[in-house]
mmCIF file of C-alpha atoms in Angstrom:
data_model
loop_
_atom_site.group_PDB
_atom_site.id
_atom_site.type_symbol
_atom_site.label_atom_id
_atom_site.label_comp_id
_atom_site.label_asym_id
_atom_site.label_seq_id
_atom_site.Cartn_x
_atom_site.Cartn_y
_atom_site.Cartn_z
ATOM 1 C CA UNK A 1 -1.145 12.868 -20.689
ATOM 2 C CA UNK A 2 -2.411 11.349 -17.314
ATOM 3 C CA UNK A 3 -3.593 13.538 -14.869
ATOM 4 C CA UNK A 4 -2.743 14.240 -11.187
ATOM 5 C CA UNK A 5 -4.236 12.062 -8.511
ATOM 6 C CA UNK A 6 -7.161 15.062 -7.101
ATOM 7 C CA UNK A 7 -10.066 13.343 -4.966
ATOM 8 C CA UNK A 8 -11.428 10.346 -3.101
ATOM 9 C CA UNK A 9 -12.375 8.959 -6.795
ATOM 10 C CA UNK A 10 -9.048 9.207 -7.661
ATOM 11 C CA UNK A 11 -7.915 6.894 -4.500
ATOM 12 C CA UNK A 12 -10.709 4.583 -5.424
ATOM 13 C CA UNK A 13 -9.360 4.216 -8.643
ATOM 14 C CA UNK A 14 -5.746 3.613 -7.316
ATOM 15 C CA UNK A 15 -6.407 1.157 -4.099
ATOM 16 C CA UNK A 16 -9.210 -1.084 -6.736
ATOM 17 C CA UNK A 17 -6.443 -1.427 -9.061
ATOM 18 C CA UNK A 18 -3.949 -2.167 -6.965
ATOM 19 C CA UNK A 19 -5.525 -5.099 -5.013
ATOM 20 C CA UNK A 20 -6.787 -6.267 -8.347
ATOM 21 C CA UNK A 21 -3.156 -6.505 -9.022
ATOM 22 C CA UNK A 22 -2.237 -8.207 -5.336
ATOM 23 C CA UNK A 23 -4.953 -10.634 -6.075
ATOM 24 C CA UNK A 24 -3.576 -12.065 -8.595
ATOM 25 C CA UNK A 25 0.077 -11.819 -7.480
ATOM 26 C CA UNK A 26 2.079 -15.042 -6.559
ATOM 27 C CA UNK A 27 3.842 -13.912 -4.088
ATOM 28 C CA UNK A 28 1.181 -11.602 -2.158
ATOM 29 C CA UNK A 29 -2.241 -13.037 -2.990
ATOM 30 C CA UNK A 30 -1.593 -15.956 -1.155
ATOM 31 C CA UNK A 31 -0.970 -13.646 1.910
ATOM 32 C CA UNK A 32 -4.042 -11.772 1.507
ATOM 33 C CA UNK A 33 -6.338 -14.243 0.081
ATOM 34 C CA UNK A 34 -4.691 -17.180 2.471
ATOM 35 C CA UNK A 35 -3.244 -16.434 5.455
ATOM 36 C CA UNK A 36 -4.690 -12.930 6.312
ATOM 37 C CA UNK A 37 -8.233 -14.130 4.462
ATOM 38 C CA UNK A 38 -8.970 -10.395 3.692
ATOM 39 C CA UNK A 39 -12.924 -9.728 3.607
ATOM 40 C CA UNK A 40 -12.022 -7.207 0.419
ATOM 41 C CA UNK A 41 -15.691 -5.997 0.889
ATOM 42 C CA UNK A 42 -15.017 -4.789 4.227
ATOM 43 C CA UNK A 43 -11.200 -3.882 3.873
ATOM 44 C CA UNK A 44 -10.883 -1.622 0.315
ATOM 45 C CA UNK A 45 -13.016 1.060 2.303
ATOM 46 C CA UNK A 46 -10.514 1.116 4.905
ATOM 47 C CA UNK A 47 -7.959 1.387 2.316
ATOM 48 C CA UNK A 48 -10.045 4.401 0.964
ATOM 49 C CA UNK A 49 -9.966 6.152 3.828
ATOM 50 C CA UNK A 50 -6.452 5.224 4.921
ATOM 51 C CA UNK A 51 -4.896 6.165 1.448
ATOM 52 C CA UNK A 52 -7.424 9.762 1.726
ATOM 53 C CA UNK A 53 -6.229 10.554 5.223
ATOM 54 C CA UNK A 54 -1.939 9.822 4.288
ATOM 55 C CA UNK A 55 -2.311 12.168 0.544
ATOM 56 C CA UNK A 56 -5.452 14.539 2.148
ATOM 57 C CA UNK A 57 -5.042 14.421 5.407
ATOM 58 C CA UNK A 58 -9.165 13.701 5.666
ATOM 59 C CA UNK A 59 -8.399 11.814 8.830
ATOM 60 C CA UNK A 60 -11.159 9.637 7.958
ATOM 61 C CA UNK A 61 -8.533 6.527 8.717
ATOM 62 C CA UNK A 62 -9.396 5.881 12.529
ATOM 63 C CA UNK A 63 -7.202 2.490 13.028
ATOM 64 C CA UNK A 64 -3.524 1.250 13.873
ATOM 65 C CA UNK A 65 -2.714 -0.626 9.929
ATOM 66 C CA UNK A 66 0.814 -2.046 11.909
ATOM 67 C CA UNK A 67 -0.251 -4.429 14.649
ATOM 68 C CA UNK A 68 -2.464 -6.422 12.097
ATOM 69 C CA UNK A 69 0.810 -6.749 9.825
ATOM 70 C CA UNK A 70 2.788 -8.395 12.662
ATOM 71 C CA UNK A 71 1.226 -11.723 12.601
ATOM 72 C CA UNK A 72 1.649 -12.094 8.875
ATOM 73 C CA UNK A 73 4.285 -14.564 7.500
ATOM 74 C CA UNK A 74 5.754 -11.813 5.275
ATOM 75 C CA UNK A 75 9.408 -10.709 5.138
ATOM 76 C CA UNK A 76 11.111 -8.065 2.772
ATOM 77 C CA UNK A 77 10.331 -9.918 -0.405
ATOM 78 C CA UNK A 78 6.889 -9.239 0.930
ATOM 79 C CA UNK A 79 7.352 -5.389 0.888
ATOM 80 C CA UNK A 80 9.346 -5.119 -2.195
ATOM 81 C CA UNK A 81 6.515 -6.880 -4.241
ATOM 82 C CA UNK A 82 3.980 -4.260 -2.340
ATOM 83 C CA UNK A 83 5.939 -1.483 -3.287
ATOM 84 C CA UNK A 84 6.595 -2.237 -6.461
ATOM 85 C CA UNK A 85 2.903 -3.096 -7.279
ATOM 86 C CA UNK A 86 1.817 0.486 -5.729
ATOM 87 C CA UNK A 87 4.165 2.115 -7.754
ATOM 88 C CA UNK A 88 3.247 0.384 -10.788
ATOM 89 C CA UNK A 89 -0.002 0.700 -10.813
ATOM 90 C CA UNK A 90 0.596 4.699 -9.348
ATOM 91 C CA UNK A 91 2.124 5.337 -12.551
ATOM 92 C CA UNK A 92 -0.311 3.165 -14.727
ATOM 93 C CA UNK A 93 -2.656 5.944 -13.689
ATOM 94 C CA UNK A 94 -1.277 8.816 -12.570
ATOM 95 C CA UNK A 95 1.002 11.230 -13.301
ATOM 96 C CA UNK A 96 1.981 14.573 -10.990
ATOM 97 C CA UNK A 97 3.131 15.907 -7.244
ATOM 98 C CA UNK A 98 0.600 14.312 -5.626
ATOM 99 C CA UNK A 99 0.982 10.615 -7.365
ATOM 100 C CA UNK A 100 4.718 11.175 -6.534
ATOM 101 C CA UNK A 101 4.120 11.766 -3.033
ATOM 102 C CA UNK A 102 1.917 8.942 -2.132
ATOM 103 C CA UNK A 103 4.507 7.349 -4.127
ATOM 104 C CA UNK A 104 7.064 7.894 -1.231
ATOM 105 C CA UNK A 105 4.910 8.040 1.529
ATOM 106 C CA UNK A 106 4.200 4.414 0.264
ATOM 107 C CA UNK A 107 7.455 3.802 0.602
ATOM 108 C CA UNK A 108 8.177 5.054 3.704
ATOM 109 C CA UNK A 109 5.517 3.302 5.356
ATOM 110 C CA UNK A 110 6.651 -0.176 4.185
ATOM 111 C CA UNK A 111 10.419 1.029 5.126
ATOM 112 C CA UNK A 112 8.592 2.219 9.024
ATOM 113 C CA UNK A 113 6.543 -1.233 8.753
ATOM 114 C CA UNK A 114 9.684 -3.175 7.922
ATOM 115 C CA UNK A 115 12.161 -1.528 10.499
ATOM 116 C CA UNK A 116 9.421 -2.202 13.310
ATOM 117 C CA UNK A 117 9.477 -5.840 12.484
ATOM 118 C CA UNK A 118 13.016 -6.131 12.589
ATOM 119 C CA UNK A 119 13.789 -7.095 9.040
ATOM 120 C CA UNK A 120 15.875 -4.105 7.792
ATOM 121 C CA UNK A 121 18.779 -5.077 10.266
ATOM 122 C CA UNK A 122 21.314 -2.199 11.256
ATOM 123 C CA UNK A 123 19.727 1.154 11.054
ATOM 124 C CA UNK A 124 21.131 3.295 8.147
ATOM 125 C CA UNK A 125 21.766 0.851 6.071
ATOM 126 C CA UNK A 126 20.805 1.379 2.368
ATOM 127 C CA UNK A 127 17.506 -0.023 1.936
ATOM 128 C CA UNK A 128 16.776 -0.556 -1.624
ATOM 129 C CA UNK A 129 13.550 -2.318 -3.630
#
């Protein structure tokens, strides 16, 4: 039996894995690696923190992630493949309340990310991954 996500470890675990995973990824590691040309060195801390402060609420996330996802050639392919990947590699790891609510706070922030860049369409619409 796996165990609950519980502490910053935990996260580290989670957000290592899962960019291993978007590194290697067809469809988003050409994004990251490519386009974006993420410094991982600098940006899995960030994650860290960001994933810490949305499950915790540490607040040790002191940035704005959406304005650096506008300028990315991404649409909802883009977000289903993210998704998917989190979740994946969520329950690779985890199992529990916790994993299941940064499970759908993931969600929800791609869903938030997608409706601000206009690529849901009409609002209310079943939105599905």
């Amino acid at each position: 039996m796996k165990e609950d996500i519980k502490d910053e470890q935990d996260i580290k675990l989670l957000v290592d894995s899962f960019y291993a995973k978007v590194n290697e990824d067809d469809l988003l590691g050409p994004i990251f690696n490519g386009f974006a040309n993420v410094n991982w060195e600098h940006h899995l801390p960030i994650m860290y923190s960001f994933w810490s402060s949305v499950l915790f609420g540490t607040m040790a996330y002191k940035g704005q992630p959406f304005p650096k996802h506008m300028r990315l050639p991404i649409d909802r392919q883009h977000f289903a493949r993210w998704v998917m990947l989190f979740n994946e590699t969520a329950d690779e790891l985890f199992e529990g309340d916790k994993t299941k609510e940064l499970k759908q706070k993931a969600t929800s922030i791609a869903q938030v990310f997608q409706m601000k860049m206009g690529l849901l369409g009409i609002i209310g619409k079943e939105v599905s991954f």
